[in-house]
Coordinates of C-alpha atoms in Angstrom, one line a residue:
Chain A
M20 CA 164.6 57.7 102.3
L21 CA 165.2 60.1 105.2
S22 CA 164.8 63.8 104.4
D23 CA 167.6 66.2 105.5
T24 CA 165.4 67.6 108.3
N25 CA 164.6 64.2 109.7
L26 CA 168.2 63.2 109.6
A27 CA 169.2 66.4 111.3
A28 CA 166.7 65.7 114.0
I29 CA 168.0 62.2 114.5
L30 CA 171.6 63.3 114.7
L31 CA 170.7 66.1 117.1
T32 CA 168.8 63.7 119.3
L33 CA 171.8 61.3 119.5
K34 CA 174.2 64.1 120.2
L35 CA 171.9 65.4 123.0
A36 CA 171.5 61.9 124.5
T37 CA 175.2 61.1 124.4
I38 CA 176.2 64.4 126.1
V39 CA 173.5 64.1 128.7
T40 CA 174.4 60.5 129.5
V41 CA 178.1 61.3 130.0
L42 CA 177.3 64.3 132.2
L43 CA 174.8 62.2 134.2
L44 CA 177.4 59.5 134.8
L45 CA 179.8 62.1 136.1
I46 CA 177.2 63.9 138.2
G47 CA 175.1 60.9 139.2
T48 CA 177.8 58.6 140.4
P49 CA 178.8 60.6 143.4
I50 CA 175.2 61.2 144.2
A51 CA 174.4 57.5 143.9
W52 CA 177.5 56.6 146.0
W53 CA 176.5 59.1 148.7
L54 CA 172.9 57.9 148.7
A55 CA 173.9 54.3 148.9
R56 CA 176.3 54.8 151.9
T57 CA 174.9 57.6 154.0
R58 CA 173.0 57.3 157.2
S59 CA 172.2 61.0 157.1
W60 CA 168.7 62.3 157.7
W61 CA 169.1 64.0 154.3
K62 CA 169.0 60.7 152.4
G63 CA 165.2 60.8 152.3
P64 CA 164.8 64.4 151.0
I65 CA 167.6 64.1 148.5
S66 CA 166.3 60.8 147.1
A67 CA 162.9 62.4 146.7
V68 CA 164.3 65.4 144.9
V69 CA 166.3 63.1 142.5
A70 CA 163.2 61.0 141.8
L71 CA 160.9 64.0 141.2
P72 CA 161.1 63.9 137.4
I73 CA 159.6 60.4 137.4
V74 CA 156.4 61.7 139.0
L75 CA 156.2 65.3 137.8
P76 CA 154.6 66.1 134.4
P77 CA 157.2 67.4 131.9
S78 CA 155.0 70.5 131.7
V79 CA 155.8 71.3 135.3
L80 CA 159.5 70.9 134.8
G81 CA 159.3 72.8 131.5
F82 CA 157.4 75.6 133.1
Y83 CA 159.8 76.1 135.9
L84 CA 162.9 75.8 133.7
L85 CA 161.4 78.4 131.2
I86 CA 160.8 80.8 134.0
A87 CA 164.1 80.1 135.9
M88 CA 166.3 80.1 132.8
G89 CA 164.6 83.1 131.3
P90 CA 166.1 86.6 131.4
N91 CA 164.2 87.5 134.6
G92 CA 164.8 84.1 136.4
P93 CA 167.6 83.3 138.8
V94 CA 169.4 81.0 136.5
G95 CA 168.9 83.4 133.6
Q96 CA 170.4 86.3 135.6
F97 CA 173.3 84.1 136.5
T98 CA 174.1 83.0 132.9
Q99 CA 173.7 86.5 131.7
S100 CA 176.1 87.8 134.3
L101 CA 178.6 85.3 133.0
G102 CA 178.0 86.8 129.5
L103 CA 176.5 83.5 128.3
G104 CA 173.0 84.9 127.5
T105 CA 170.0 82.8 128.4
L106 CA 169.5 79.1 128.0
P107 CA 166.0 78.6 126.5
F108 CA 166.1 78.0 122.7
T109 CA 169.7 76.8 122.9
F110 CA 171.3 73.4 122.8
P111 CA 173.1 73.9 126.1
G112 CA 169.6 74.7 127.5
L113 CA 168.3 71.4 126.4
V114 CA 171.3 69.6 127.9
V115 CA 170.6 71.3 131.3
A116 CA 166.9 70.4 131.2
S117 CA 167.6 66.8 130.1
V118 CA 170.1 66.4 132.9
F119 CA 167.4 67.1 135.4
Y120 CA 164.8 65.2 133.5
S121 CA 166.9 62.0 133.2
M122 CA 168.7 62.1 136.5
P123 CA 166.7 59.4 138.4
F124 CA 167.1 57.0 135.5
V125 CA 170.9 57.2 136.0
V126 CA 171.2 57.6 139.7
Q127 CA 168.8 54.9 140.9
P128 CA 170.4 51.9 139.0
I129 CA 173.9 52.9 140.2
Q130 CA 172.7 53.5 143.7
N131 CA 171.0 50.0 143.7
A132 CA 174.2 48.4 142.5
F133 CA 176.3 50.2 145.2
E134 CA 173.8 49.1 147.8
A135 CA 173.9 45.5 146.7
L136 CA 177.7 45.5 147.2
G137 CA 177.5 45.6 150.9
E138 CA 180.4 46.5 153.2
R139 CA 182.5 43.3 152.8
P140 CA 184.3 43.8 149.6
L141 CA 185.2 47.4 150.6
E142 CA 186.3 46.3 154.1
A143 CA 188.4 43.5 152.5
A144 CA 190.0 46.0 150.2
A145 CA 190.7 48.3 153.2
T146 CA 192.5 45.6 155.1
L147 CA 194.7 45.3 152.0
R148 CA 195.5 49.0 152.5
A149 CA 193.5 50.3 149.6
G150 CA 192.7 54.0 150.2
P151 CA 189.1 55.3 149.8
L152 CA 189.5 56.4 146.2
D153 CA 191.3 53.2 145.3
R154 CA 188.5 51.2 146.9
F155 CA 186.0 53.1 145.0
F156 CA 187.6 52.8 141.5
T157 CA 189.1 49.4 141.7
V158 CA 186.4 47.6 143.8
A159 CA 183.1 49.4 143.9
V160 CA 182.9 50.6 140.3
P161 CA 183.9 47.3 138.6
L162 CA 181.5 45.3 140.9
A163 CA 178.7 47.8 140.1
K164 CA 179.3 47.5 136.4
P165 CA 175.8 46.1 135.6
G166 CA 174.3 49.1 137.4
F167 CA 176.3 51.5 135.3
L168 CA 175.3 49.7 132.1
T169 CA 171.6 49.9 133.1
A170 CA 172.0 53.6 134.1
S171 CA 173.7 54.5 130.8
V172 CA 171.1 52.7 128.7
L173 CA 168.1 54.2 130.6
G174 CA 169.6 57.7 130.8
F175 CA 170.3 57.7 127.1
A176 CA 167.0 56.2 126.1
H177 CA 165.0 58.4 128.4
T178 CA 166.7 61.5 126.9
V179 CA 165.9 60.3 123.4
G180 CA 162.3 59.9 124.5
E181 CA 162.1 63.4 126.0
F182 CA 159.3 65.5 124.5
G183 CA 157.3 67.8 126.8
V184 CA 160.2 69.7 128.3
V185 CA 161.9 70.2 124.9
L186 CA 158.6 71.4 123.4
M187 CA 158.3 74.0 126.2
I188 CA 161.8 75.4 126.2
G189 CA 163.2 74.5 122.8
G190 CA 161.6 76.9 120.4
N191 CA 161.7 74.2 117.6
I192 CA 164.9 75.4 115.9
P193 CA 166.2 73.1 113.2
G194 CA 169.5 71.6 114.1
V195 CA 169.5 73.2 117.5
T196 CA 166.5 72.2 119.5
R197 CA 164.3 70.2 117.1
V198 CA 164.7 66.7 118.3
V199 CA 163.1 63.6 116.9
S200 CA 160.1 63.6 119.2
V201 CA 159.3 67.2 118.4
Q202 CA 159.8 66.6 114.7
I203 CA 157.3 63.7 114.8
Y204 CA 154.8 66.0 116.6
D205 CA 155.3 68.6 113.8
H206 CA 154.7 66.0 111.1
V207 CA 151.5 64.8 112.8
E208 CA 150.2 68.3 113.1
A209 CA 151.1 69.1 109.5
L210 CA 149.3 65.9 108.4
E211 CA 152.6 64.5 107.0
Y212 CA 151.7 61.1 108.2
A213 CA 154.1 59.2 105.9
E214 CA 157.1 61.0 107.5
A215 CA 155.6 60.7 111.0
H216 CA 155.3 57.0 110.5
L217 CA 158.8 56.7 109.3
L218 CA 160.3 58.5 112.3
A219 CA 157.9 57.0 114.8
G220 CA 158.8 53.5 113.4
I221 CA 162.5 54.2 113.8
M222 CA 162.0 55.4 117.4
L223 CA 159.9 52.3 118.2
V224 CA 162.5 49.9 116.8
F225 CA 165.4 51.8 118.4
S226 CA 163.8 51.8 121.8
F227 CA 162.9 48.1 121.7
L228 CA 166.5 47.2 120.6
V229 CA 168.1 49.3 123.3
L230 CA 166.0 47.7 126.0
L231 CA 166.4 44.2 124.5
A232 CA 170.2 44.7 124.5
M233 CA 170.1 45.8 128.1
Y234 CA 168.1 42.8 129.3
L235 CA 170.2 40.3 127.2
T236 CA 173.5 41.6 128.5
N237 CA 172.2 42.0 132.1
P238 CA 170.3 38.8 132.7
T239 CA 170.6 38.9 136.5
R240 CA 168.9 42.2 136.8
A241 CA 166.2 41.1 134.3
R242 CA 165.4 38.0 136.4
Q243 CA 165.1 39.9 139.7
Chain B
M21 CA 128.9 50.4 149.2
H22 CA 130.4 47.6 147.2
P23 CA 133.1 48.9 144.9
S24 CA 131.5 47.7 141.7
R25 CA 128.2 49.4 142.7
F26 CA 130.1 52.6 143.3
L27 CA 131.7 52.3 139.9
F28 CA 128.4 51.7 138.3
A29 CA 126.9 54.7 140.0
L30 CA 129.8 56.8 138.9
L31 CA 129.6 55.6 135.3
A32 CA 125.8 56.2 135.3
T33 CA 126.4 59.8 136.5
L34 CA 129.0 60.4 133.9
A35 CA 126.8 58.9 131.2
A36 CA 124.0 61.1 132.2
G37 CA 126.3 64.1 131.9
L38 CA 127.4 63.0 128.4
V39 CA 124.0 62.6 126.9
H40 CA 122.8 66.0 128.1
A41 CA 121.7 67.4 124.8
D42 CA 122.3 71.1 125.3
E43 CA 126.1 70.9 125.7
I44 CA 128.4 70.9 122.8
Q45 CA 132.1 70.4 122.4
V46 CA 133.8 73.1 120.4
A47 CA 137.4 73.0 119.1
V48 CA 138.7 76.6 119.0
A49 CA 141.9 77.9 117.4
A50 CA 144.3 79.2 120.1
N51 CA 144.3 82.8 118.7
F52 CA 140.5 83.0 119.3
T53 CA 140.7 81.9 122.9
A54 CA 139.8 85.2 124.6
P55 CA 136.9 86.3 122.4
M56 CA 135.5 82.8 122.3
K57 CA 135.4 82.6 126.1
A58 CA 133.4 85.9 126.1
I59 CA 131.1 84.7 123.3
A60 CA 130.5 81.4 125.0
A61 CA 129.5 83.1 128.2
E62 CA 127.0 85.3 126.4
F63 CA 125.8 82.4 124.3
E64 CA 125.0 80.4 127.4
K65 CA 123.2 83.3 129.0
D66 CA 121.1 84.0 125.9
T67 CA 120.3 80.5 124.6
G68 CA 120.7 78.2 127.6
H69 CA 123.1 76.0 125.6
K70 CA 126.5 75.3 127.0
A71 CA 129.5 75.4 124.7
S72 CA 132.4 73.5 126.3
L73 CA 135.7 74.9 124.7
A74 CA 139.0 73.2 123.8
F75 CA 141.8 75.5 122.7
G76 CA 144.8 74.5 120.6
A77 CA 146.5 74.4 117.2
S78 CA 144.2 74.0 114.3
G79 CA 146.4 71.3 112.7
K80 CA 146.2 69.2 115.9
F81 CA 142.4 69.6 116.0
Y82 CA 142.2 68.6 112.3
A83 CA 144.1 65.4 113.0
Q84 CA 142.0 64.7 116.1
I85 CA 138.7 65.2 114.2
K86 CA 139.9 62.9 111.4
N87 CA 140.5 60.3 114.1
G88 CA 137.1 60.6 115.8
A89 CA 137.4 63.4 118.3
P90 CA 134.0 64.2 119.8
F91 CA 133.7 67.8 118.7
Q92 CA 130.5 69.2 117.2
V93 CA 131.9 72.6 116.0
F94 CA 135.3 73.6 114.8
L95 CA 136.6 77.2 114.7
S96 CA 139.8 77.0 112.7
A97 CA 142.6 79.5 112.4
D98 CA 142.4 79.2 108.6
D99 CA 139.9 78.5 105.8
E100 CA 141.7 75.4 104.5
K101 CA 141.1 72.9 107.2
P102 CA 137.3 73.4 107.5
A103 CA 137.1 73.1 103.7
K104 CA 139.1 70.0 103.7
L105 CA 137.0 68.4 106.4
E106 CA 133.9 69.3 104.3
Q107 CA 135.4 67.6 101.3
E108 CA 136.2 64.5 103.3
G109 CA 132.7 64.2 104.6
L110 CA 133.6 65.1 108.2
A111 CA 131.8 68.4 108.3
V112 CA 128.2 69.4 107.4
P113 CA 128.2 70.9 103.9
G114 CA 127.0 74.5 103.7
S115 CA 127.7 75.2 107.3
R116 CA 131.1 76.8 106.7
F117 CA 131.6 80.5 107.0
T118 CA 134.3 83.1 107.9
Y119 CA 133.7 84.1 111.5
A120 CA 136.7 86.4 111.7
I121 CA 139.7 87.8 109.8
G122 CA 142.8 87.8 111.9
T123 CA 145.1 90.7 112.4
L124 CA 148.8 90.1 112.9
V125 CA 150.9 92.1 115.3
L126 CA 154.6 92.4 116.1
W127 CA 154.6 92.5 119.9
S128 CA 157.0 92.9 122.8
A129 CA 156.3 92.6 126.5
K130 CA 158.7 95.6 127.0
P131 CA 157.1 99.0 126.6
G132 CA 158.7 101.0 123.9
F133 CA 160.7 98.1 122.3
V134 CA 158.5 97.8 119.2
D135 CA 157.9 101.1 117.4
A136 CA 154.6 101.9 115.6
K137 CA 156.1 101.2 112.2
G138 CA 158.0 98.0 112.9
E139 CA 161.4 99.5 112.2
V140 CA 162.8 97.4 115.1
L141 CA 162.8 94.4 112.6
K142 CA 165.4 96.2 110.5
K143 CA 167.4 97.3 113.5
G144 CA 167.7 93.7 114.6
N145 CA 168.7 94.6 118.2
F146 CA 167.4 91.4 119.7
E147 CA 168.4 87.8 120.0
H148 CA 165.1 85.9 119.6
L149 CA 162.1 86.6 117.4
A150 CA 159.2 84.4 118.2
L151 CA 156.6 83.2 115.7
A152 CA 154.2 80.4 115.4
S153 CA 155.4 77.5 113.3
P154 CA 154.8 78.7 109.6
K155 CA 154.1 75.1 108.6
L156 CA 151.4 74.6 111.2
A157 CA 149.9 78.0 112.0
P158 CA 148.4 80.6 109.7
Y159 CA 149.7 83.4 111.8
G160 CA 153.2 81.9 111.5
A161 CA 152.8 81.7 107.7
A162 CA 151.6 85.3 107.6
A163 CA 154.6 86.4 109.7
V164 CA 157.0 84.9 107.2
E165 CA 155.1 86.5 104.4
V166 CA 155.5 89.9 106.0
M167 CA 159.3 89.4 106.5
D168 CA 159.5 88.2 102.9
K169 CA 157.9 91.3 101.6
L170 CA 160.2 93.5 103.7
G171 CA 163.2 91.5 102.5
L172 CA 164.2 90.6 106.0
T173 CA 163.6 86.8 106.1
A174 CA 167.2 85.8 105.4
S175 CA 168.7 88.1 108.0
L176 CA 166.1 87.3 110.7
Q177 CA 165.8 83.6 110.2
P178 CA 168.7 82.7 112.6
K179 CA 166.8 84.5 115.4
F180 CA 163.5 82.6 114.8
V181 CA 162.1 80.6 117.7
Q182 CA 158.9 78.8 116.9
G183 CA 155.9 78.1 119.1
E184 CA 153.9 75.1 118.4
N185 CA 150.8 77.4 118.2
I186 CA 150.2 81.1 118.6
A187 CA 149.5 80.8 122.4
Q188 CA 152.9 79.2 123.0
T189 CA 154.5 81.9 120.9
Q190 CA 153.0 84.6 123.0
Q191 CA 154.2 82.8 126.1
F192 CA 157.8 82.8 124.8
I193 CA 157.5 86.6 124.6
V194 CA 155.6 87.1 127.9
T195 CA 158.3 85.2 129.8
G196 CA 161.0 87.5 128.2
N197 CA 162.7 84.5 126.6
A198 CA 162.1 86.1 123.2
E199 CA 162.3 89.9 123.1
L200 CA 159.5 90.2 120.5
G201 CA 157.5 88.2 118.2
F202 CA 154.5 87.9 115.8
V203 CA 151.2 87.0 117.5
A204 CA 147.5 87.6 116.9
L205 CA 146.3 91.1 117.9
S206 CA 143.5 89.4 119.8
Q207 CA 146.0 88.0 122.2
V208 CA 147.4 91.3 123.4
M209 CA 144.2 93.4 123.1
K210 CA 141.9 94.2 125.9
D211 CA 139.0 96.6 125.7
G212 CA 139.9 97.7 122.3
K213 CA 143.6 98.5 122.8
V214 CA 146.9 96.8 123.2
S215 CA 147.0 96.5 127.0
E216 CA 150.6 95.8 127.7
G217 CA 154.1 96.1 126.2
S218 CA 154.6 97.6 122.7
A219 CA 153.2 96.6 119.3
W220 CA 153.2 97.2 115.6
V221 CA 149.9 96.3 114.1
V222 CA 151.0 94.8 110.7
P223 CA 149.2 96.4 107.8
A224 CA 146.8 93.9 106.1
N225 CA 148.4 94.5 102.7
L226 CA 151.7 92.8 103.8
H227 CA 150.2 89.3 103.9
T228 CA 147.2 87.3 102.5
P229 CA 144.2 87.8 104.8
I230 CA 144.0 85.3 107.6
R231 CA 140.4 84.1 107.1
Q232 CA 139.3 82.0 110.0
D233 CA 136.4 79.6 109.2
A234 CA 134.0 77.8 111.4
V235 CA 132.2 74.6 110.5
I236 CA 129.7 72.2 112.0
L237 CA 131.3 68.8 112.1
A238 CA 129.6 65.5 111.1
N239 CA 129.4 64.8 114.8
G240 CA 127.2 67.9 115.3
K241 CA 124.8 67.2 112.4
G242 CA 121.3 68.1 113.3
N243 CA 122.4 69.3 116.8
A244 CA 120.4 72.2 117.8
A245 CA 123.0 73.7 120.1
A246 CA 125.7 73.5 117.3
E247 CA 123.4 75.3 114.9
A248 CA 122.5 77.9 117.5
L249 CA 126.2 78.6 118.1
M250 CA 126.9 79.1 114.4
K251 CA 123.9 81.5 114.2
Y252 CA 125.2 83.2 117.4
L253 CA 128.6 83.7 115.9
K254 CA 127.0 85.7 113.1
S255 CA 125.0 87.9 115.4
A256 CA 125.7 91.6 116.0
K257 CA 126.5 90.8 119.6
A258 CA 129.2 88.3 118.8
A259 CA 130.5 90.6 116.0
A260 CA 131.0 93.4 118.5
I261 CA 133.0 91.1 120.8
I262 CA 135.0 89.8 117.9
K263 CA 135.9 93.3 116.6
S264 CA 136.8 94.4 120.1
Y265 CA 139.7 91.9 120.0
G266 CA 141.1 93.4 116.8
Y267 CA 139.6 91.1 114.2
A268 CA 138.1 92.3 111.0
L269 CA 134.8 90.9 109.8

């Protein structure tokens, strides 16, 4: 039923979303922890920067990334000096772009979960002589599990749903940067409505099921 | 003022703007952006009609027109889509004509990178070759045809990066992300010559002619401004503008 190119696009999208979600959990957790605990003046500006992709049109992000990662941009000059070439039109380029693009969807749920913990469990752990790292991994993280779950689901789903940024920096290369959303766009433009319907339907069902699973397994957050 | 009254006044103003008879909405293929802007300015000066222009991929316009987009005139990048619209009863029969024949060019933003004979394609000393999606854009299809004829498609394919339309393709090259690529001559031509970078104007015998057809859409049937624009596109004045951007007629 699925053509090879459609299947390739689906697999590529899943690979991208998985890698991005893992990276974002690694990068986003310390940021969320810091944002949840700090009293620094920097909390406001950093929160705003993290949340920017929610507000900015993907075309703005795509434009800046294309310029910055291009051969004359600062990021491009850096990657070239490392002998890595430039990032646009490559899979790592999409990963970098998606990490920015999906960052708030991972950081914010984790941050909320950390904030909801309050000081008491951590203080209690401290009186039992748990060190800071121990407190973080054995107290904070398990208690914030629902937040991590929401963050993973949203980060994954949002990356799957990415379109504008990929269109601008991807170059539409099969198996490298042609993700499902771009493939659907191509089908629509080429008037291949049957294939567009098939892929669009898969996306719709997938997105619904992912969100449904999140709300079912995380009823307390859903009720809030 | 009460908010609902304000809203009413706003809507009334907008509606008045919409029914203004002398303004038409024109869907224009991306490669024809620059000449059409020049033509529309002259058209307005000479006839008093205003042509409001939307630029994009022809395939996208076709889909939008099929789904009720409010365009009165369509300037496609090919001759298939206008014919198809006519068959489907979405365009005015007999209004269709070829307003320009496109010229393909291999272009780089770097001076001296592309030689006058296109030998650079055989050398292959680049990482990315930009072209418009061959499936969607006539200029993309023509580019593949050229590489097929030169026997280079297989070796160059891994370097392909595809723009959604010819304008995005050019932007990949302008930003330096692709060293070179196939675009429309009209995009890199100013005052009758290639204004920046380096180029190989692809000989017309290497691909089927890119006939670009215009058509009045069902929406513009009997619309004086739409008819005036079609007539204007055939005028000597428009022809001079079109040719100055490297199109054949």
